[in-house]
Amino acid sequence: MKFISNKIELEENGYSILTDLYTDNEINNILACIEEDEQSGNSFMKTKDLFAIRQLLKNIPKLTDLLFNKSLTELISDLSESEYFLTKAIYFDKPNGSNWFVPYHQDLSISVDQKADVEHYSNWTFKKGQYGVQPPVKILQDTITIRIHLDKTDKNNGALKVIPKSHLQGIIRIDSEHWDTKNEFVCEVEKGGVMLMKPLILHASNRTMNNKRRRVIHLEFNKHRLSEPLNWLEYHKNQVMI
């Protein structure tokens, strides 16, 4: 297992950083594929501080083969012995002069195909034509997030800051006294590298200060089927990777 040390680090610390999963040529092809798209509709969000594409592989299906190269497929296979499948894909572009920042939080919402009164599913939202809901904590604990970095990312252009091991505390009230930033770690990632993350780890990002872009593709994987009648919004059997 080539990535066993990253698997252990992800489980223990809530994150892990890898380099060189993509060549410069592969990154250029990914960026060209995104830039060629029409980029219109509810799934596309553009402001002076952020450009995002939700349901990325549904909107730009040609990206699938470019993203799931041999290295990424091996990585996903090494992370779990269970059958994991893609549940979410988003593209984020933080422009050169972005003042957009994100305070510390956990990723508690998943995207589903409908709203229904289901036990243990709460905090419903409806944004840009899609439903979000907070599922049972076990689903969040078993989610694996993979962030593909299309630019070199450091503390000056919005690299994620995390509180290591905070994912082990379950759902945390942000105003709680049970965490602080003294152990904060900045996850700097090279272009073509990947950051692995558990969604329950406390994480944040700062404004851009060096006039350099930060483009990231955010993928989430899970192994659980949802309580009926709910289904993962972006699940597709052909995107089962493990």
PDB file of C-alpha atoms in Angstrom:
ATOM      1  CA  MET A   1       0.000   0.000   0.000  1.00  0.00           C
ATOM      2  CA  LYS A   2       1.825   3.044  -1.336  1.00  0.00           C
ATOM      3  CA  PHE A   3      -0.196   5.554   0.709  1.00  0.00           C
ATOM      4  CA  ILE A   4      -0.536   3.695   4.022  1.00  0.00           C
ATOM      5  CA  SER A   5       1.292   6.427   5.968  1.00  0.00           C
ATOM      6  CA  ASN A   6      -1.153   9.037   4.626  1.00  0.00           C
ATOM      7  CA  LYS A   7      -4.079   6.836   5.643  1.00  0.00           C
ATOM      8  CA  ILE A   8      -2.737   6.593   9.197  1.00  0.00           C
ATOM      9  CA  GLU A   9      -2.076  10.340   9.368  1.00  0.00           C
ATOM     10  CA  LEU A  10      -5.568  11.115   8.072  1.00  0.00           C
ATOM     11  CA  GLU A  11      -7.208   8.940  10.709  1.00  0.00           C
ATOM     12  CA  GLU A  12      -5.026  10.184  13.567  1.00  0.00           C
ATOM     13  CA  ASN A  13      -4.662  13.897  12.776  1.00  0.00           C
ATOM     14  CA  GLY A  14      -7.645  14.515  10.506  1.00  0.00           C
ATOM     15  CA  TYR A  15      -5.545  15.594   7.503  1.00  0.00           C
ATOM     16  CA  SER A  16      -2.584  14.571   5.352  1.00  0.00           C
ATOM     17  CA  ILE A  17      -0.664  16.291   2.540  1.00  0.00           C
ATOM     18  CA  LEU A  18       0.757  14.645  -0.570  1.00  0.00           C
ATOM     19  CA  THR A  19       2.832  16.055  -3.421  1.00  0.00           C
ATOM     20  CA  ASP A  20       3.138  15.263  -7.135  1.00  0.00           C
ATOM     21  CA  LEU A  21      -0.074  13.337  -7.705  1.00  0.00           C
ATOM     22  CA  TYR A  22      -0.491  15.317 -10.915  1.00  0.00           C
ATOM     23  CA  THR A  23       2.094  16.478 -13.446  1.00  0.00           C
ATOM     24  CA  ASP A  24       2.165  20.060 -14.717  1.00  0.00           C
ATOM     25  CA  ASN A  25       0.727  18.804 -17.994  1.00  0.00           C
ATOM     26  CA  GLU A  26      -2.163  17.067 -16.214  1.00  0.00           C
ATOM     27  CA  ILE A  27      -2.930  20.230 -14.228  1.00  0.00           C
ATOM     28  CA  ASN A  28      -2.851  22.321 -17.412  1.00  0.00           C
ATOM     29  CA  ASN A  29      -5.306  19.926 -19.078  1.00  0.00           C
ATOM     30  CA  ILE A  30      -7.653  20.110 -16.074  1.00  0.00           C
ATOM     31  CA  LEU A  31      -7.584  23.909 -16.067  1.00  0.00           C
ATOM     32  CA  ALA A  32      -8.130  24.077 -19.828  1.00  0.00           C
ATOM     33  CA  CYS A  33     -11.140  21.766 -19.512  1.00  0.00           C
ATOM     34  CA  ILE A  34     -12.688  24.027 -16.861  1.00  0.00           C
ATOM     35  CA  GLU A  35     -11.968  27.241 -18.770  1.00  0.00           C
ATOM     36  CA  GLU A  36     -13.512  25.869 -21.974  1.00  0.00           C
ATOM     37  CA  ASP A  37     -16.867  25.316 -20.279  1.00  0.00           C
ATOM     38  CA  GLU A  38     -19.717  27.811 -20.641  1.00  0.00           C
ATOM     39  CA  GLN A  39     -19.869  28.409 -16.883  1.00  0.00           C
ATOM     40  CA  SER A  40     -23.470  29.463 -16.543  1.00  0.00           C
ATOM     41  CA  GLY A  41     -26.472  28.294 -14.521  1.00  0.00           C
ATOM     42  CA  ASN A  42     -27.293  27.670 -10.856  1.00  0.00           C
ATOM     43  CA  SER A  43     -24.223  25.496 -10.271  1.00  0.00           C
ATOM     44  CA  PHE A  44     -21.876  28.365 -11.110  1.00  0.00           C
ATOM     45  CA  MET A  45     -21.214  31.101  -8.554  1.00  0.00           C
ATOM     46  CA  LYS A  46     -19.022  34.088  -9.345  1.00  0.00           C
ATOM     47  CA  THR A  47     -18.202  37.118  -7.219  1.00  0.00           C
ATOM     48  CA  LYS A  48     -15.148  39.378  -7.015  1.00  0.00           C
ATOM     49  CA  ASP A  49     -13.816  37.187  -4.194  1.00  0.00           C
ATOM     50  CA  LEU A  50     -14.726  33.680  -5.310  1.00  0.00           C
ATOM     51  CA  PHE A  51     -15.677  31.590  -8.319  1.00  0.00           C
ATOM     52  CA  ALA A  52     -17.155  28.160  -7.629  1.00  0.00           C
ATOM     53  CA  ILE A  53     -18.697  25.335  -9.657  1.00  0.00           C
ATOM     54  CA  ARG A  54     -20.970  22.957  -7.761  1.00  0.00           C
ATOM     55  CA  GLN A  55     -21.776  19.480  -9.111  1.00  0.00           C
ATOM     56  CA  LEU A  56     -18.524  19.796 -11.022  1.00  0.00           C
ATOM     57  CA  LEU A  57     -18.472  16.442 -12.808  1.00  0.00           C
ATOM     58  CA  LYS A  58     -22.116  16.712 -13.763  1.00  0.00           C
ATOM     59  CA  ASN A  59     -21.488  20.105 -15.330  1.00  0.00           C
ATOM     60  CA  ILE A  60     -18.102  19.229 -16.859  1.00  0.00           C
ATOM     61  CA  PRO A  61     -18.135  15.414 -17.299  1.00  0.00           C
ATOM     62  CA  LYS A  62     -14.949  15.486 -19.399  1.00  0.00           C
ATOM     63  CA  LEU A  63     -13.048  16.234 -16.178  1.00  0.00           C
ATOM     64  CA  THR A  64     -13.673  12.751 -14.764  1.00  0.00           C
ATOM     65  CA  ASP A  65     -10.939  10.974 -16.717  1.00  0.00           C
ATOM     66  CA  LEU A  66      -8.510  13.842 -16.125  1.00  0.00           C
ATOM     67  CA  LEU A  67      -9.016  13.828 -12.341  1.00  0.00           C
ATOM     68  CA  PHE A  68      -9.048  10.088 -11.752  1.00  0.00           C
ATOM     69  CA  ASN A  69      -5.550   9.346 -12.983  1.00  0.00           C
ATOM     70  CA  LYS A  70      -3.558   6.321 -11.816  1.00  0.00           C
ATOM     71  CA  SER A  71      -2.163   8.087  -8.739  1.00  0.00           C
ATOM     72  CA  LEU A  72      -5.532   9.307  -7.449  1.00  0.00           C
ATOM     73  CA  THR A  73      -7.156   5.932  -8.053  1.00  0.00           C
ATOM     74  CA  GLU A  74      -4.370   4.175  -6.114  1.00  0.00           C
ATOM     75  CA  LEU A  75      -4.673   6.718  -3.305  1.00  0.00           C
ATOM     76  CA  ILE A  76      -8.432   6.207  -2.934  1.00  0.00           C
ATOM     77  CA  SER A  77      -7.989   2.445  -3.025  1.00  0.00           C
ATOM     78  CA  ASP A  78      -5.380   2.588  -0.241  1.00  0.00           C
ATOM     79  CA  LEU A  79      -7.502   4.803   2.021  1.00  0.00           C
ATOM     80  CA  SER A  80     -10.183   2.204   2.734  1.00  0.00           C
ATOM     81  CA  GLU A  81     -10.963  -1.452   2.245  1.00  0.00           C
ATOM     82  CA  SER A  82     -14.666  -0.622   1.855  1.00  0.00           C
ATOM     83  CA  GLU A  83     -16.430   0.468  -1.327  1.00  0.00           C
ATOM     84  CA  TYR A  84     -16.313   4.254  -1.419  1.00  0.00           C
ATOM     85  CA  PHE A  85     -18.032   6.365  -4.050  1.00  0.00           C
ATOM     86  CA  LEU A  86     -17.978  10.028  -5.006  1.00  0.00           C
ATOM     87  CA  THR A  87     -20.667  12.121  -3.281  1.00  0.00           C
ATOM     88  CA  LYS A  88     -19.617  15.704  -4.035  1.00  0.00           C
ATOM     89  CA  ALA A  89     -17.343  17.587  -6.434  1.00  0.00           C
ATOM     90  CA  ILE A  90     -16.748  21.359  -6.291  1.00  0.00           C
ATOM     91  CA  TYR A  91     -14.269  23.690  -7.990  1.00  0.00           C
ATOM     92  CA  PHE A  92     -13.075  26.726  -6.013  1.00  0.00           C
ATOM     93  CA  ASP A  93     -11.139  29.648  -7.454  1.00  0.00           C
ATOM     94  CA  LYS A  94      -9.988  32.295  -4.985  1.00  0.00           C
ATOM     95  CA  PRO A  95      -8.846  35.170  -7.273  1.00  0.00           C
ATOM     96  CA  ASN A  96      -5.578  37.101  -6.959  1.00  0.00           C
ATOM     97  CA  GLY A  97      -6.893  39.937  -4.809  1.00  0.00           C
ATOM     98  CA  SER A  98      -9.597  38.075  -2.921  1.00  0.00           C
ATOM     99  CA  ASN A  99     -10.662  39.411   0.472  1.00  0.00           C
ATOM    100  CA  TRP A 100     -12.771  36.303   1.064  1.00  0.00           C
ATOM    101  CA  PHE A 101     -11.938  34.377   4.212  1.00  0.00           C
ATOM    102  CA  VAL A 102     -13.621  31.515   6.046  1.00  0.00           C
ATOM    103  CA  PRO A 103     -13.634  31.276   9.871  1.00  0.00           C
ATOM    104  CA  TYR A 104     -13.118  28.017  11.721  1.00  0.00           C
ATOM    105  CA  HIS A 105     -15.876  25.489  11.090  1.00  0.00           C
ATOM    106  CA  GLN A 106     -16.624  21.818  10.396  1.00  0.00           C
ATOM    107  CA  ASP A 107     -18.218  20.551   7.169  1.00  0.00           C
ATOM    108  CA  LEU A 108     -21.530  19.263   8.517  1.00  0.00           C
ATOM    109  CA  SER A 109     -23.788  19.290   5.461  1.00  0.00           C
ATOM    110  CA  ILE A 110     -24.207  16.821   2.609  1.00  0.00           C
ATOM    111  CA  SER A 111     -26.069  17.362  -0.686  1.00  0.00           C
ATOM    112  CA  VAL A 112     -29.160  15.221  -1.286  1.00  0.00           C
ATOM    113  CA  ASP A 113     -31.742  14.820  -4.043  1.00  0.00           C
ATOM    114  CA  GLN A 114     -34.833  15.869  -2.077  1.00  0.00           C
ATOM    115  CA  LYS A 115     -36.130  17.066   1.287  1.00  0.00           C
ATOM    116  CA  ALA A 116     -37.845  14.507   3.507  1.00  0.00           C
ATOM    117  CA  ASP A 117     -38.768  14.094   7.164  1.00  0.00           C
ATOM    118  CA  VAL A 118     -36.160  11.476   8.120  1.00  0.00           C
ATOM    119  CA  GLU A 119     -34.972  10.721  11.648  1.00  0.00           C
ATOM    120  CA  HIS A 120     -31.454  11.949  12.494  1.00  0.00           C
ATOM    121  CA  TYR A 121     -31.303  14.262   9.434  1.00  0.00           C
ATOM    122  CA  SER A 122     -31.514  17.934  10.447  1.00  0.00           C
ATOM    123  CA  ASN A 123     -30.621  21.556   9.641  1.00  0.00           C
ATOM    124  CA  TRP A 124     -32.029  21.536   6.122  1.00  0.00           C
ATOM    125  CA  THR A 125     -30.953  24.171   3.583  1.00  0.00           C
ATOM    126  CA  PHE A 126     -31.862  24.941  -0.014  1.00  0.00           C
ATOM    127  CA  LYS A 127     -29.264  26.889  -1.992  1.00  0.00           C
ATOM    128  CA  LYS A 128     -28.691  27.270  -5.719  1.00  0.00           C
ATOM    129  CA  GLY A 129     -31.345  24.674  -6.474  1.00  0.00           C
ATOM    130  CA  GLN A 130     -30.029  21.894  -4.242  1.00  0.00           C
ATOM    131  CA  TYR A 131     -30.872  20.549  -0.792  1.00  0.00           C
ATOM    132  CA  GLY A 132     -28.335  20.266   2.001  1.00  0.00           C
ATOM    133  CA  VAL A 133     -28.792  18.454   5.308  1.00  0.00           C
ATOM    134  CA  GLN A 134     -26.774  17.432   8.353  1.00  0.00           C
ATOM    135  CA  PRO A 135     -26.745  13.607   8.392  1.00  0.00           C
ATOM    136  CA  PRO A 136     -26.031  11.201  11.281  1.00  0.00           C
ATOM    137  CA  VAL A 137     -22.526  11.791  12.616  1.00  0.00           C
ATOM    138  CA  LYS A 138     -21.318   8.353  11.483  1.00  0.00           C
ATOM    139  CA  ILE A 139     -21.742   9.441   7.859  1.00  0.00           C
ATOM    140  CA  LEU A 140     -19.617  12.532   8.495  1.00  0.00           C
ATOM    141  CA  GLN A 141     -16.972  10.509  10.351  1.00  0.00           C
ATOM    142  CA  ASP A 142     -16.646   8.142   7.412  1.00  0.00           C
ATOM    143  CA  THR A 143     -16.389  10.859   4.756  1.00  0.00           C
ATOM    144  CA  ILE A 144     -13.029  11.293   3.025  1.00  0.00           C
ATOM    145  CA  THR A 145     -12.314  14.681   1.448  1.00  0.00           C
ATOM    146  CA  ILE A 146      -9.641  15.008  -1.241  1.00  0.00           C
ATOM    147  CA  ARG A 147      -8.590  18.526  -2.273  1.00  0.00           C
ATOM    148  CA  ILE A 148      -6.644  18.670  -5.546  1.00  0.00           C
ATOM    149  CA  HIS A 149      -4.482  21.803  -5.732  1.00  0.00           C
ATOM    150  CA  LEU A 150      -4.223  23.427  -9.136  1.00  0.00           C
ATOM    151  CA  ASP A 151      -1.918  26.178  -7.815  1.00  0.00           C
ATOM    152  CA  LYS A 152       0.797  26.297  -5.186  1.00  0.00           C
ATOM    153  CA  THR A 153      -1.021  27.190  -1.983  1.00  0.00           C
ATOM    154  CA  ASP A 154       0.584  28.674   1.108  1.00  0.00           C
ATOM    155  CA  LYS A 155      -0.321  30.878   4.065  1.00  0.00           C
ATOM    156  CA  ASN A 156      -0.359  33.951   1.817  1.00  0.00           C
ATOM    157  CA  ASN A 157      -3.038  32.827  -0.646  1.00  0.00           C
ATOM    158  CA  GLY A 158      -5.580  31.027   1.468  1.00  0.00           C
ATOM    159  CA  ALA A 159      -4.111  27.666   2.428  1.00  0.00           C
ATOM    160  CA  LEU A 160      -6.371  25.842   4.860  1.00  0.00           C
ATOM    161  CA  LYS A 161      -5.598  26.139   8.553  1.00  0.00           C
ATOM    162  CA  VAL A 162      -6.604  23.150  10.681  1.00  0.00           C
ATOM    163  CA  ILE A 163      -6.745  22.137  14.325  1.00  0.00           C
ATOM    164  CA  PRO A 164      -5.127  18.664  14.300  1.00  0.00           C
ATOM    165  CA  LYS A 165      -7.127  15.855  15.916  1.00  0.00           C
ATOM    166  CA  SER A 166     -10.221  18.035  16.380  1.00  0.00           C
ATOM    167  CA  HIS A 167     -12.167  15.592  14.164  1.00  0.00           C
ATOM    168  CA  LEU A 168     -11.980  13.073  17.017  1.00  0.00           C
ATOM    169  CA  GLN A 169     -14.275  15.242  19.180  1.00  0.00           C
ATOM    170  CA  GLY A 170     -17.396  14.792  17.056  1.00  0.00           C
ATOM    171  CA  ILE A 171     -19.519  17.848  16.338  1.00  0.00           C
ATOM    172  CA  ILE A 172     -18.042  20.874  18.116  1.00  0.00           C
ATOM    173  CA  ARG A 173     -19.798  24.085  19.072  1.00  0.00           C
ATOM    174  CA  ILE A 174     -17.649  26.867  17.617  1.00  0.00           C
ATOM    175  CA  ASP A 175     -18.193  28.955  20.775  1.00  0.00           C
ATOM    176  CA  SER A 176     -17.067  26.024  22.930  1.00  0.00           C
ATOM    177  CA  GLU A 177     -14.101  26.267  25.286  1.00  0.00           C
ATOM    178  CA  HIS A 178     -12.927  22.794  24.269  1.00  0.00           C
ATOM    179  CA  TRP A 179     -10.735  23.982  21.415  1.00  0.00           C
ATOM    180  CA  ASP A 180      -8.378  26.849  20.586  1.00  0.00           C
ATOM    181  CA  THR A 181      -5.874  27.795  17.892  1.00  0.00           C
ATOM    182  CA  LYS A 182      -2.636  27.130  19.801  1.00  0.00           C
ATOM    183  CA  ASN A 183      -2.062  23.940  17.791  1.00  0.00           C
ATOM    184  CA  GLU A 184      -3.129  25.470  14.483  1.00  0.00           C
ATOM    185  CA  PHE A 185      -1.386  24.064  11.407  1.00  0.00           C
ATOM    186  CA  VAL A 186      -1.260  25.690   7.965  1.00  0.00           C
ATOM    187  CA  CYS A 187      -1.638  23.114   5.189  1.00  0.00           C
ATOM    188  CA  GLU A 188       0.642  24.382   2.453  1.00  0.00           C
ATOM    189  CA  VAL A 189       0.348  22.287  -0.718  1.00  0.00           C
ATOM    190  CA  GLU A 190       2.365  22.333  -3.931  1.00  0.00           C
ATOM    191  CA  LYS A 191       0.745  22.650  -7.354  1.00  0.00           C
ATOM    192  CA  GLY A 192      -0.327  19.147  -8.383  1.00  0.00           C
ATOM    193  CA  GLY A 193      -0.444  18.014  -4.763  1.00  0.00           C
ATOM    194  CA  VAL A 194      -3.386  16.839  -2.713  1.00  0.00           C
ATOM    195  CA  MET A 195      -4.695  17.479   0.783  1.00  0.00           C
ATOM    196  CA  LEU A 196      -6.692  14.743   2.493  1.00  0.00           C
ATOM    197  CA  MET A 197      -9.139  15.881   5.157  1.00  0.00           C
ATOM    198  CA  LYS A 198     -11.830  14.591   7.482  1.00  0.00           C
ATOM    199  CA  PRO A 199     -14.833  16.956   7.310  1.00  0.00           C
ATOM    200  CA  LEU A 200     -15.138  17.099  11.111  1.00  0.00           C
ATOM    201  CA  ILE A 201     -11.676  18.625  11.513  1.00  0.00           C
ATOM    202  CA  LEU A 202     -11.918  22.319  12.397  1.00  0.00           C
ATOM    203  CA  HIS A 203     -10.590  24.301   9.434  1.00  0.00           C
ATOM    204  CA  ALA A 204     -10.439  27.878   8.152  1.00  0.00           C
ATOM    205  CA  SER A 205      -8.739  29.983   5.472  1.00  0.00           C
ATOM    206  CA  ASN A 206      -7.402  33.531   5.320  1.00  0.00           C
ATOM    207  CA  ARG A 207      -7.656  36.281   2.739  1.00  0.00           C
ATOM    208  CA  THR A 208      -5.226  36.312  -0.184  1.00  0.00           C
ATOM    209  CA  MET A 209      -2.216  38.519   0.578  1.00  0.00           C
ATOM    210  CA  ASN A 210       0.297  37.746  -2.207  1.00  0.00           C
ATOM    211  CA  ASN A 211      -1.813  38.440  -5.310  1.00  0.00           C
ATOM    212  CA  LYS A 212      -1.705  34.769  -6.356  1.00  0.00           C
ATOM    213  CA  ARG A 213      -4.698  32.577  -7.230  1.00  0.00           C
ATOM    214  CA  ARG A 214      -5.757  29.525  -5.265  1.00  0.00           C
ATOM    215  CA  ARG A 215      -7.676  27.014  -7.392  1.00  0.00           C
ATOM    216  CA  VAL A 216      -8.789  23.768  -5.788  1.00  0.00           C
ATOM    217  CA  ILE A 217     -11.015  20.845  -6.737  1.00  0.00           C
ATOM    218  CA  HIS A 218     -12.801  19.491  -3.676  1.00  0.00           C
ATOM    219  CA  LEU A 219     -13.973  15.849  -3.831  1.00  0.00           C
ATOM    220  CA  GLU A 220     -15.886  13.963  -1.126  1.00  0.00           C
ATOM    221  CA  PHE A 221     -16.266  10.192  -0.884  1.00  0.00           C
ATOM    222  CA  ASN A 222     -18.422   7.989   1.328  1.00  0.00           C
ATOM    223  CA  LYS A 223     -19.503   4.359   1.689  1.00  0.00           C
ATOM    224  CA  HIS A 224     -22.960   4.765   3.248  1.00  0.00           C
ATOM    225  CA  ARG A 225     -26.330   4.705   1.569  1.00  0.00           C
ATOM    226  CA  LEU A 226     -28.689   7.306   3.029  1.00  0.00           C
ATOM    227  CA  SER A 227     -31.956   6.615   4.830  1.00  0.00           C
ATOM    228  CA  GLU A 228     -34.843   6.223   2.372  1.00  0.00           C
ATOM    229  CA  PRO A 229     -36.102   8.094   0.468  1.00  0.00           C
ATOM    230  CA  LEU A 230     -32.934  10.224   0.468  1.00  0.00           C
ATOM    231  CA  ASN A 231     -30.121   9.731  -2.027  1.00  0.00           C
ATOM    232  CA  TRP A 232     -26.778  11.453  -2.511  1.00  0.00           C
ATOM    233  CA  LEU A 233     -27.320  14.260  -5.022  1.00  0.00           C
ATOM    234  CA  GLU A 234     -24.138  13.548  -6.979  1.00  0.00           C
ATOM    235  CA  TYR A 235     -23.869   9.780  -6.592  1.00  0.00           C
ATOM    236  CA  HIS A 236     -23.366   7.831  -9.794  1.00  0.00           C
ATOM    237  CA  LYS A 237     -22.562   4.140 -10.002  1.00  0.00           C
ATOM    238  CA  ASN A 238     -19.858   4.812 -12.589  1.00  0.00           C
ATOM    239  CA  GLN A 239     -18.032   6.979 -10.050  1.00  0.00           C
ATOM    240  CA  VAL A 240     -17.535   4.117  -7.575  1.00  0.00           C
ATOM    241  CA  MET A 241     -13.793   4.137  -7.069  1.00  0.00           C
ATOM    242  CA  ILE A 242     -13.051   1.470  -4.432  1.00  0.00           C
TER     243      ILE A 242
END
